[in-house]
Amino acid sequence: MRRSEILNWLRETDAGRLEELWRLADRTRQQYVGGEVHLRGLIELSNHCVRLCGYCGLRAGNTALQRYRMSDDEVLDCARRAVEYGYGTVVLQSGEDPLLTRERMSGLIRRIKAETPMAVTLSLGERADDELAEWRRAGADRYLLRFETSNRELFARIHPPRADQISLLPQAGEGSVFRTAAKRNNRLAILETLRDLGYEVGSGAMIGIPGQTYDDLADDIELFGRLDLDMVGVGPYLRHPKTPLADRRNWPEAPEGEQVPVDETMTCKVVALTRLACPRANIPATTALATLNTANGRELGLARGANVVMPNVTPKKYRILYEIYPDKACIAETGRECRRCLIERIEALGRRLGSGRGDSPNYQQRSAADGAGRGGGPTAAPTREMRGKKC
Ligand code: SAH
């Protein structure tokens, strides 16, 4: 899709014409990833964080937040429950927590892989290459790291680097789409490492960050395609009062008429355009979208391009403390209730529950083209020529 078309859709206000976009995205989803909706059991294993992200309630500067870190046995209990619920994947997510060390995480991943048949997805923030390599060796299958925004200045403003990272920012000019883009956002260099290690690679962006323009958002969607992502998560930016980004005086919005709004339609447009940019990727209907519209946000996402949902299996006493933004959807439900509610919603849409691990067809196609097959470890990485192709 041409950039001008992406921009036109992002600015489209006519409900009738938008129906066309929803139909196109839904048809593309059906054609490339089918009618199954895959459920991923989300375990929020720690809310400790050393970072100072301007948008996130887990930021180190939020001293009002009570911190927790689950024990390995507690995580294993949650993983067993995810198996009981029939989930094919468990997602381990946390703040950037240095006490989730290389050894500790690798032991935990090995235990989950030994005791369950599930795929393991990690979402632990920006971690060192040797940690990512060790966790892959331990059996981790996928890694999620959103680049949040492709606008370099905006990213720098909302995501200050760790003190020890400033001199390590990667240099551009090595020819790969990752390195060139990394000049703007160091998370992109990590995405390349993940790819080289043979992970299924997931990224994404927030929608409606103060200062984010329609042009920025069109850049994000184009970048999803160029990065050849296996998973893409997009959700609305939601204001957390205990963060700097919540103070409008500190964070001026974009010029008149250019600021991306935070609303359900804009989020659905980005989900739909992401499906068109990355037809074979796994795309979740996010909790952030369900938070904007508790009545049927998830259904709208699933009907407009998404094929994945991530029910929370974190124990309730911890879940309420994993407050990246306030009033998160499904916060008060038990894992079992959450599962039942989602299954009903999926079946009401005429879709069916996914079976098995729900690997990304994009990853499978890349691995097959590479001749390495699933689980090939670092050798499963695509060739340089593969990069830069559409998902
Ligand atoms: N520490 C990990 C996991 C963070 S939570 C990491 O940084 O990758 C996962 C995602 O939640 C983030 O990537 C971000 O896109 C989203 N998020 C965080 N704060 C948010 C907010 N206030 N509104 C909407 N999404 C938010």
Short mmCIF file of N, CA, C and O and ligand atoms in Angstrom, two decimals, residues 48-49 51 53-58 93-97 123-126 143-148 159 187 204-207 233 235-240 243 245 288 322-326, ligand 1:
data_model
loop_
_atom_site.label_atom_id
_atom_site.label_comp_id
_atom_site.label_asym_id
_atom_site.label_seq_id
_atom_site.Cartn_x
_atom_site.Cartn_y
_atom_site.Cartn_z
N HIS A 48 9.03 -4.49 38.82
CA HIS A 48 10.23 -3.68 39.07
C HIS A 48 10.75 -3.17 37.74
O HIS A 48 10.75 -3.90 36.75
N CYS A 49 11.23 -1.93 37.72
CA CYS A 49 11.76 -1.38 36.46
C CYS A 49 12.81 -0.33 36.75
O CYS A 49 12.61 0.51 37.63
N ARG A 51 13.87 1.71 34.33
CA ARG A 51 13.77 2.73 33.29
C ARG A 51 12.88 3.89 33.72
O ARG A 51 12.15 3.80 34.72
N CYS A 53 10.65 5.57 31.46
CA CYS A 53 9.80 5.85 30.30
C CYS A 53 8.70 6.85 30.71
O CYS A 53 8.05 6.67 31.75
N GLY A 54 8.52 7.86 29.88
CA GLY A 54 7.61 8.95 30.24
C GLY A 54 6.15 8.56 30.25
O GLY A 54 5.31 9.28 30.79
N TYR A 55 5.82 7.41 29.67
CA TYR A 55 4.42 7.01 29.49
C TYR A 55 3.97 5.92 30.45
O TYR A 55 2.79 5.72 30.67
N CYS A 56 4.93 5.20 31.06
CA CYS A 56 4.59 3.92 31.71
C CYS A 56 4.54 4.03 33.23
O CYS A 56 5.48 4.54 33.86
N GLY A 57 3.48 3.52 33.80
CA GLY A 57 3.29 3.58 35.25
C GLY A 57 4.29 2.76 36.04
O GLY A 57 4.44 2.93 37.24
N LEU A 58 5.01 1.83 35.37
CA LEU A 58 6.01 1.02 36.08
C LEU A 58 7.34 1.75 36.21
O LEU A 58 8.26 1.26 36.87
N GLN A 93 6.00 -11.33 30.85
CA GLN A 93 6.25 -9.89 30.67
C GLN A 93 6.63 -9.25 32.00
O GLN A 93 6.16 -9.66 33.06
N SER A 94 7.45 -8.20 31.94
CA SER A 94 7.87 -7.51 33.17
C SER A 94 8.39 -6.12 32.84
O SER A 94 8.63 -5.79 31.67
N GLY A 95 8.60 -5.32 33.89
CA GLY A 95 9.40 -4.11 33.73
C GLY A 95 10.84 -4.53 33.44
O GLY A 95 11.16 -5.73 33.42
N GLU A 96 11.70 -3.56 33.20
CA GLU A 96 13.09 -3.93 32.95
C GLU A 96 13.74 -4.15 34.32
O GLU A 96 14.13 -3.21 35.00
N ASP A 97 13.81 -5.41 34.70
CA ASP A 97 14.15 -5.80 36.07
C ASP A 97 15.46 -6.57 36.07
O ASP A 97 15.50 -7.74 35.69
N SER A 123 8.86 -10.82 27.09
CA SER A 123 8.66 -9.38 26.88
C SER A 123 9.23 -8.69 28.11
O SER A 123 8.51 -8.28 29.01
N LEU A 124 10.57 -8.64 28.16
CA LEU A 124 11.28 -8.23 29.38
C LEU A 124 12.04 -6.92 29.16
O LEU A 124 12.91 -6.57 29.96
N GLY A 125 11.74 -6.21 28.08
CA GLY A 125 12.39 -4.93 27.82
C GLY A 125 13.70 -5.10 27.07
O GLY A 125 13.93 -6.12 26.41
N GLU A 126 14.56 -4.08 27.18
CA GLU A 126 15.82 -4.06 26.43
C GLU A 126 16.87 -4.83 27.21
O GLU A 126 17.32 -4.39 28.26
N TYR A 143 9.99 -13.12 21.11
CA TYR A 143 10.30 -11.96 21.95
C TYR A 143 9.52 -10.77 21.43
O TYR A 143 9.47 -10.52 20.22
N LEU A 144 8.90 -10.04 22.37
CA LEU A 144 8.14 -8.84 22.01
C LEU A 144 8.88 -7.61 22.54
O LEU A 144 9.19 -7.52 23.72
N LEU A 145 9.14 -6.67 21.65
CA LEU A 145 9.74 -5.40 22.07
C LEU A 145 9.21 -4.32 21.13
O LEU A 145 9.66 -4.21 19.97
N ARG A 146 8.26 -3.54 21.60
CA ARG A 146 7.71 -2.50 20.73
C ARG A 146 8.72 -1.38 20.53
O ARG A 146 9.41 -1.03 21.50
N PHE A 147 8.80 -0.83 19.32
CA PHE A 147 9.67 0.35 19.16
C PHE A 147 8.93 1.62 19.57
O PHE A 147 9.49 2.69 19.61
N GLU A 148 7.65 1.50 19.87
CA GLU A 148 6.77 2.54 20.45
C GLU A 148 6.46 3.69 19.49
O GLU A 148 5.32 4.06 19.34
N HIS A 159 11.44 8.16 26.11
CA HIS A 159 12.16 6.94 26.49
C HIS A 159 13.63 7.25 26.69
O HIS A 159 14.48 6.89 25.85
N ARG A 187 15.96 0.30 20.06
CA ARG A 187 15.20 -0.94 20.15
C ARG A 187 15.25 -1.70 18.82
O ARG A 187 15.11 -2.92 18.79
N GLY A 204 5.93 -3.18 17.80
CA GLY A 204 4.66 -2.46 17.74
C GLY A 204 4.83 -1.03 18.19
O GLY A 204 5.96 -0.57 18.41
N ALA A 205 3.71 -0.35 18.32
CA ALA A 205 3.75 1.08 18.62
C ALA A 205 2.51 1.47 19.42
O ALA A 205 1.52 0.76 19.43
N MET A 206 2.65 2.63 20.08
CA MET A 206 1.47 3.21 20.75
C MET A 206 0.85 4.25 19.82
O MET A 206 1.54 4.87 19.01
N ILE A 207 -0.44 4.42 19.98
CA ILE A 207 -1.20 5.30 19.08
C ILE A 207 -1.72 6.49 19.88
O ILE A 207 -2.41 6.31 20.89
N GLY A 233 2.03 -5.62 17.80
CA GLY A 233 1.03 -5.16 18.77
C GLY A 233 0.89 -3.65 18.70
O GLY A 233 1.88 -2.92 18.80
N GLY A 235 -1.59 -0.39 20.19
CA GLY A 235 -2.67 -0.04 21.11
C GLY A 235 -2.63 1.44 21.41
O GLY A 235 -1.60 2.10 21.18
N PRO A 236 -3.76 1.97 21.90
CA PRO A 236 -3.80 3.40 22.21
C PRO A 236 -2.88 3.75 23.38
O PRO A 236 -2.72 2.95 24.30
N TYR A 237 -2.27 4.92 23.32
CA TYR A 237 -1.56 5.45 24.49
C TYR A 237 -2.61 5.85 25.53
O TYR A 237 -3.57 6.54 25.21
N LEU A 238 -2.44 5.38 26.76
CA LEU A 238 -3.40 5.72 27.82
C LEU A 238 -2.66 6.44 28.93
O LEU A 238 -1.63 5.97 29.44
N ARG A 239 -3.18 7.58 29.32
CA ARG A 239 -2.51 8.49 30.25
C ARG A 239 -2.44 7.88 31.65
O ARG A 239 -3.46 7.43 32.18
N HIS A 240 -1.24 7.86 32.21
CA HIS A 240 -1.08 7.43 33.60
C HIS A 240 -0.71 8.66 34.42
O HIS A 240 0.32 9.29 34.16
N THR A 243 2.96 9.79 35.67
CA THR A 243 4.05 9.82 34.70
C THR A 243 4.20 11.24 34.12
O THR A 243 3.22 11.99 34.06
N LEU A 245 4.49 12.18 31.10
CA LEU A 245 3.73 12.38 29.86
C LEU A 245 2.29 12.82 30.13
O LEU A 245 1.61 13.33 29.24
N ALA A 288 -5.22 -2.74 25.80
CA ALA A 288 -5.39 -1.27 25.78
C ALA A 288 -6.61 -0.89 24.95
O ALA A 288 -7.36 0.03 25.34
N TYR A 322 0.46 -4.39 38.40
CA TYR A 322 1.13 -4.23 37.10
C TYR A 322 0.39 -3.14 36.32
O TYR A 322 -0.28 -3.39 35.33
N GLU A 323 0.54 -1.92 36.85
CA GLU A 323 -0.31 -0.84 36.32
C GLU A 323 0.47 0.03 35.34
O GLU A 323 0.97 1.10 35.69
N ILE A 324 0.61 -0.44 34.09
CA ILE A 324 1.30 0.38 33.09
C ILE A 324 0.44 1.59 32.75
O ILE A 324 0.94 2.66 32.46
N TYR A 325 -0.89 1.41 32.80
CA TYR A 325 -1.84 2.54 32.69
C TYR A 325 -3.02 2.19 33.60
O TYR A 325 -3.22 1.02 33.94
N PRO A 326 -3.82 3.20 34.02
CA PRO A 326 -4.89 2.91 34.97
C PRO A 326 -6.10 2.22 34.33
O PRO A 326 -6.28 2.27 33.10
N1 SAH B 1 9.24 -3.52 29.96
C1 SAH B 1 8.71 -4.13 28.75
C2 SAH B 1 7.21 -4.39 28.85
C3 SAH B 1 6.45 -3.11 29.01
S1 SAH B 1 4.72 -3.19 28.98
C4 SAH B 1 9.04 -3.27 27.57
O1 SAH B 1 9.35 -2.10 27.76
O2 SAH B 1 9.00 -3.78 26.45
C5 SAH B 1 4.39 -3.53 27.28
C6 SAH B 1 3.89 -2.38 26.44
O3 SAH B 1 2.88 -1.65 27.11
C7 SAH B 1 4.91 -1.31 26.11
O4 SAH B 1 5.74 -1.70 25.05
C8 SAH B 1 4.05 -0.11 25.74
O5 SAH B 1 3.81 -0.04 24.35
C9 SAH B 1 2.73 -0.41 26.47
N2 SAH B 1 2.45 0.67 27.42
C10 SAH B 1 3.19 1.06 28.47
N3 SAH B 1 2.65 2.14 29.06
C11 SAH B 1 1.52 2.43 28.35
C12 SAH B 1 0.53 3.44 28.44
N4 SAH B 1 0.57 4.39 29.38
N5 SAH B 1 -0.48 3.43 27.53
C13 SAH B 1 -0.54 2.48 26.59
N6 SAH B 1 0.37 1.51 26.44
C14 SAH B 1 1.40 1.50 27.31
#
